Short mmCIF file of C-alpha atoms in Angstrom, two decimals:
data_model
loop_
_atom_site.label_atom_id
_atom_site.label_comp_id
_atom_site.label_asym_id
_atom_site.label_seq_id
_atom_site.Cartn_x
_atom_site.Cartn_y
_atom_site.Cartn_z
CA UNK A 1 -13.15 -150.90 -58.17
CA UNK A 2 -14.87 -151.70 -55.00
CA UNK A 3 -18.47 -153.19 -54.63
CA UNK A 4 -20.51 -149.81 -54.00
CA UNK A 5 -18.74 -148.28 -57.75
CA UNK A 6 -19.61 -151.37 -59.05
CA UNK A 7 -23.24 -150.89 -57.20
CA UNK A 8 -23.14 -147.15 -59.04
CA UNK A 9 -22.13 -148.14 -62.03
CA UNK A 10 -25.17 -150.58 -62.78
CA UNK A 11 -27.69 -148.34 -61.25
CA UNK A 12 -26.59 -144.61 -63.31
CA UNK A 13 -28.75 -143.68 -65.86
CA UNK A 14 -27.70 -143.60 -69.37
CA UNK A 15 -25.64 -140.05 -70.08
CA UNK A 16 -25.55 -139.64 -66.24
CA UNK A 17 -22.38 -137.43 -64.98
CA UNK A 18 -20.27 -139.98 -63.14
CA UNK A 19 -18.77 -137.44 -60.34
CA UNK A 20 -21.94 -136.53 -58.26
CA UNK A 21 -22.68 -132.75 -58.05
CA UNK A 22 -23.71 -132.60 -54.90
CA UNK A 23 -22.90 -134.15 -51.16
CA UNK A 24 -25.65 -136.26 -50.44
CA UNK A 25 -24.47 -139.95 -49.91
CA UNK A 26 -25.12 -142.54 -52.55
CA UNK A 27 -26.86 -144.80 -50.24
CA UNK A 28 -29.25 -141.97 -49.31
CA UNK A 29 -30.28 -141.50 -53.23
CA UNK A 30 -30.60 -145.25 -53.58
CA UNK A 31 -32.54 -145.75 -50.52
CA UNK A 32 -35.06 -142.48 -52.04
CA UNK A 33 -34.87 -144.50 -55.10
CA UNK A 34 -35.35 -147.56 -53.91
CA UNK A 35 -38.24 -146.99 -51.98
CA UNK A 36 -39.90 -144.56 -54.22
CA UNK A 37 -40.07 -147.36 -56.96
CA UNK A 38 -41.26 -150.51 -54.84
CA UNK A 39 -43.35 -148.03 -52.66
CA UNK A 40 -45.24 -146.38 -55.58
CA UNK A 41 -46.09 -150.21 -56.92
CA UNK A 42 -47.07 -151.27 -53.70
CA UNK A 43 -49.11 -147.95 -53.04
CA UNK A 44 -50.58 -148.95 -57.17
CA UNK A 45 -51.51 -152.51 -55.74
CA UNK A 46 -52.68 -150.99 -52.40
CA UNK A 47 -55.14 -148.72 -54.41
CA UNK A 48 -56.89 -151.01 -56.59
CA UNK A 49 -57.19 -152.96 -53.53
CA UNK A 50 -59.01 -150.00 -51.83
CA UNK A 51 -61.06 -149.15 -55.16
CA UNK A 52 -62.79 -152.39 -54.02
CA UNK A 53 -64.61 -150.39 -51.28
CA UNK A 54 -66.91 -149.55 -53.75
CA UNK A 55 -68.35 -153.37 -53.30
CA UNK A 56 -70.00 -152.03 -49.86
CA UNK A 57 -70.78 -148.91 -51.21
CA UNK A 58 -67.70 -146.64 -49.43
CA UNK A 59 -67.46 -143.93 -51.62
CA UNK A 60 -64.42 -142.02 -50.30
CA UNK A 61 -62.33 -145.31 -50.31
CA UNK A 62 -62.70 -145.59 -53.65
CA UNK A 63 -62.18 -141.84 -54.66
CA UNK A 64 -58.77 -142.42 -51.97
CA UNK A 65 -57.93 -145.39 -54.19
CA UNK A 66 -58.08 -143.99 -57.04
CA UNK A 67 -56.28 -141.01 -56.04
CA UNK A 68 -53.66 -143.47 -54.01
CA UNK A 69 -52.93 -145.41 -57.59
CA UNK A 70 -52.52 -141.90 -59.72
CA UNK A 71 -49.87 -140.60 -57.12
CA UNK A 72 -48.01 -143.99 -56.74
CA UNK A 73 -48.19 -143.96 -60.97
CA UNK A 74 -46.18 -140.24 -60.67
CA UNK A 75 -43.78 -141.22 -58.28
CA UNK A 76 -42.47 -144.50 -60.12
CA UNK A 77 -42.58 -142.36 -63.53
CA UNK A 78 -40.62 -140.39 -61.85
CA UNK A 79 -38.79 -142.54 -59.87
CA UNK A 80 -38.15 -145.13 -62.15
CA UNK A 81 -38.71 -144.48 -65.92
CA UNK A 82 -37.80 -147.50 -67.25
CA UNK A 83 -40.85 -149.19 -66.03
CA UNK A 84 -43.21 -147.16 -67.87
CA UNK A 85 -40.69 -147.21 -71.42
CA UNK A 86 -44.62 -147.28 -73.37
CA UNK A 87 -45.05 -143.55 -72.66
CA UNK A 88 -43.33 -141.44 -74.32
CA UNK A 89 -42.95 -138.74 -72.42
CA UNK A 90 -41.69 -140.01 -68.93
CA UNK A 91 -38.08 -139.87 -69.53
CA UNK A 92 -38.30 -135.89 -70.32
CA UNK A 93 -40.56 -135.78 -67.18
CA UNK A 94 -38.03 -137.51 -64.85
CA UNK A 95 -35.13 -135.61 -66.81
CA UNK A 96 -36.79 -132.28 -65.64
CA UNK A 97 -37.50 -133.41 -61.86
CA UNK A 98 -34.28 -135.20 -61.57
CA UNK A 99 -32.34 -130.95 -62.94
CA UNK A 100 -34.63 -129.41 -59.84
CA UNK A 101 -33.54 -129.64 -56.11
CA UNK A 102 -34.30 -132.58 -53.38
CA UNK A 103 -36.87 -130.33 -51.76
CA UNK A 104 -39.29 -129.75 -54.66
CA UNK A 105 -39.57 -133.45 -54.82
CA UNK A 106 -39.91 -134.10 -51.08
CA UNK A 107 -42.45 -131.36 -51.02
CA UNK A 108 -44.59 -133.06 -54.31
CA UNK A 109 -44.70 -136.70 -52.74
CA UNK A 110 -45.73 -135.41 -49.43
CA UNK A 111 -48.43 -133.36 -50.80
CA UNK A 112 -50.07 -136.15 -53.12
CA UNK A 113 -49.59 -138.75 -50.61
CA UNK A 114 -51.91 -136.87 -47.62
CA UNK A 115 -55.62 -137.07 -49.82
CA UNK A 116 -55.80 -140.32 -49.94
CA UNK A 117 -55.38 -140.62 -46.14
CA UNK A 118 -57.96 -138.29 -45.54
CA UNK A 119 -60.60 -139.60 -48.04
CA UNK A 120 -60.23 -143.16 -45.92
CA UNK A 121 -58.22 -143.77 -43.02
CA UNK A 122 -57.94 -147.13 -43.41
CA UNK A 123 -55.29 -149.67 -43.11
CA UNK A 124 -54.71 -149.42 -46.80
CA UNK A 125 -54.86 -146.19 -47.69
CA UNK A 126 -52.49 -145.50 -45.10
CA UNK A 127 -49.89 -147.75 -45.61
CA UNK A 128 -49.83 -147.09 -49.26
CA UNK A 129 -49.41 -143.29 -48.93
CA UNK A 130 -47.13 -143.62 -46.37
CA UNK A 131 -44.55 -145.18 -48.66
CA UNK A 132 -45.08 -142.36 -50.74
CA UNK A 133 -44.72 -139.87 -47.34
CA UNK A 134 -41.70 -141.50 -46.30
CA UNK A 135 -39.74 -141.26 -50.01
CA UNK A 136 -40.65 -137.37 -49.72
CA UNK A 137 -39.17 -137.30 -46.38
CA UNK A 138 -36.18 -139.22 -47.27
CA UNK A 139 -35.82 -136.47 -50.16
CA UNK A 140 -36.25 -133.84 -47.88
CA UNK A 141 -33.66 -134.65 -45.73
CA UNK A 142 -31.67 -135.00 -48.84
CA UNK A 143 -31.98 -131.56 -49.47
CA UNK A 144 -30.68 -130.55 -45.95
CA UNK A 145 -27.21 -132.02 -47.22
CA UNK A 146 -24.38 -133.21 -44.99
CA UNK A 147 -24.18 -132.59 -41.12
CA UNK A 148 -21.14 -130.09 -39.87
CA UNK A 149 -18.39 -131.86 -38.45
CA UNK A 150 -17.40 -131.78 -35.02
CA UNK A 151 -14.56 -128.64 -34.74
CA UNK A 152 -17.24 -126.47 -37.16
CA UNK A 153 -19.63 -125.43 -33.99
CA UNK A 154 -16.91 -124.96 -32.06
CA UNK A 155 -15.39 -122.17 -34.22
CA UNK A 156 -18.12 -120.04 -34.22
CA UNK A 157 -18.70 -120.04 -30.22
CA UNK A 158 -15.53 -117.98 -29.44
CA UNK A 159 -14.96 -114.94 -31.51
CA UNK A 160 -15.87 -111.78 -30.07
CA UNK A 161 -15.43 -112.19 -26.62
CA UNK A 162 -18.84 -110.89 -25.54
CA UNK A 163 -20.23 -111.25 -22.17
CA UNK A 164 -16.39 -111.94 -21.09
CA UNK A 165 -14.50 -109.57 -18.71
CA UNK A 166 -13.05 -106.45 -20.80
CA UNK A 167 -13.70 -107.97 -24.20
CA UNK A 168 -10.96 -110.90 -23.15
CA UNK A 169 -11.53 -113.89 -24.90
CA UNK A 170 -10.41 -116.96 -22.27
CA UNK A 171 -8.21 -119.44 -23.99
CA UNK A 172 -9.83 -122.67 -25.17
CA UNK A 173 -8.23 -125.74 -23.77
CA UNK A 174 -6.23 -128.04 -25.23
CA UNK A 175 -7.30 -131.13 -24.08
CA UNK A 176 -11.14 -131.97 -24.46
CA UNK A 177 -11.61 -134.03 -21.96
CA UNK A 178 -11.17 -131.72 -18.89
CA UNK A 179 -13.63 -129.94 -17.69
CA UNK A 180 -14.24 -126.18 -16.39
CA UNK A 181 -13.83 -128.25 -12.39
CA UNK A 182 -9.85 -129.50 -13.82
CA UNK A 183 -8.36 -126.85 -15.99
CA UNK A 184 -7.19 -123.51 -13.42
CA UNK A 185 -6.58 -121.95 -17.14
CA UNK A 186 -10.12 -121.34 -18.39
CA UNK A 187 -11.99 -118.18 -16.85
CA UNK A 188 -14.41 -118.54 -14.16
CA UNK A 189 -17.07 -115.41 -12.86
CA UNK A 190 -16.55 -114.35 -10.10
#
């Protein structure tokens, strides 16, 4: 068993399917994991920071910190339900986000992570939602899956022959490092 199993192994959930259903990398779902979890405490920590505004009378800080602690409370329950076992219903609530696809998710912790910018753009506020914005992003390019590989674009370049001479489709060299300049077998306009 090598290190990253082992690595799996610790982090599944209880009744989790070993054999992953889909074919984004594990160290993609950690690193969402990962930094939804210590981003949503930080962003908690950030936002009682920020609901100290309301010492100097800043109104919108504190309505932004407020809203900045709520949204980082979601994304750990979410994220990480063992951290808030005193409620009972967080582990049907991550259940249910963790059945729907990468994009719903990316799409929820962008969304709740942008008021709390705009009620107070400050240092704070920003860096707090931003962990949040960046775990959505890292979901959302979860949900984009796996890159092609190399010969895939290739394939679909050459298969009509259109805009060739009489339908003729040239022949695709063999070697692929010469260029159009070395190889007297590819077709050139005339």
């Amino acid at each position: 068993m090598s290190f990253g199993e082992k690595i799996a192994s610790i982090m599944q959930k209880p009744g989790q399917d070993p054999v992953a259903k889909d074919d984004v990398p594990w160290w993609m779902k950690y690193a969402g994991r990962g930094l939804g979890t210590v981003g949503s405490i930080i962003a908690i920590f950030l936002g009682a920071w920020n609901c100290t505004s309301i010492l100097f009378g800043n109104i919108g800080c504190l309505l932004s910190g407020m809203w900045q602690m709520i949204a980082g409370f979601l994304v750990v329950m979410i994220e990480a339900p063992c951290c808030c076992l005193f409620i009972d219903f967080v582990q049907n609530l991550s259940d249910w986000v963790e059945k729907r696809p990468y994009w719903n998710r990316a799409a929820v912790y962008c969304l709740i992570a942008l008021p709390a910018v705009f009620l107070c753009a400050e240092f704070v506020s920003i860096f707090g939602s931003g962990l949040i914005f960046a775990t959505g992003i890292i979901y959302g390019l979860m949900s984009l899956g796996k890159k092609g590989s190399r010969p895939d674009p290739a394939g679909m370049t050459s298969s009509s022959g259109v805009g060739s001479p009489q339908g003729t489709v040239p022949p695709a060299a063999t070697d692929h490092h010469t260029t159009l300049m070395e190889d007297p077998d590819v077709w050139r306009p005339t």
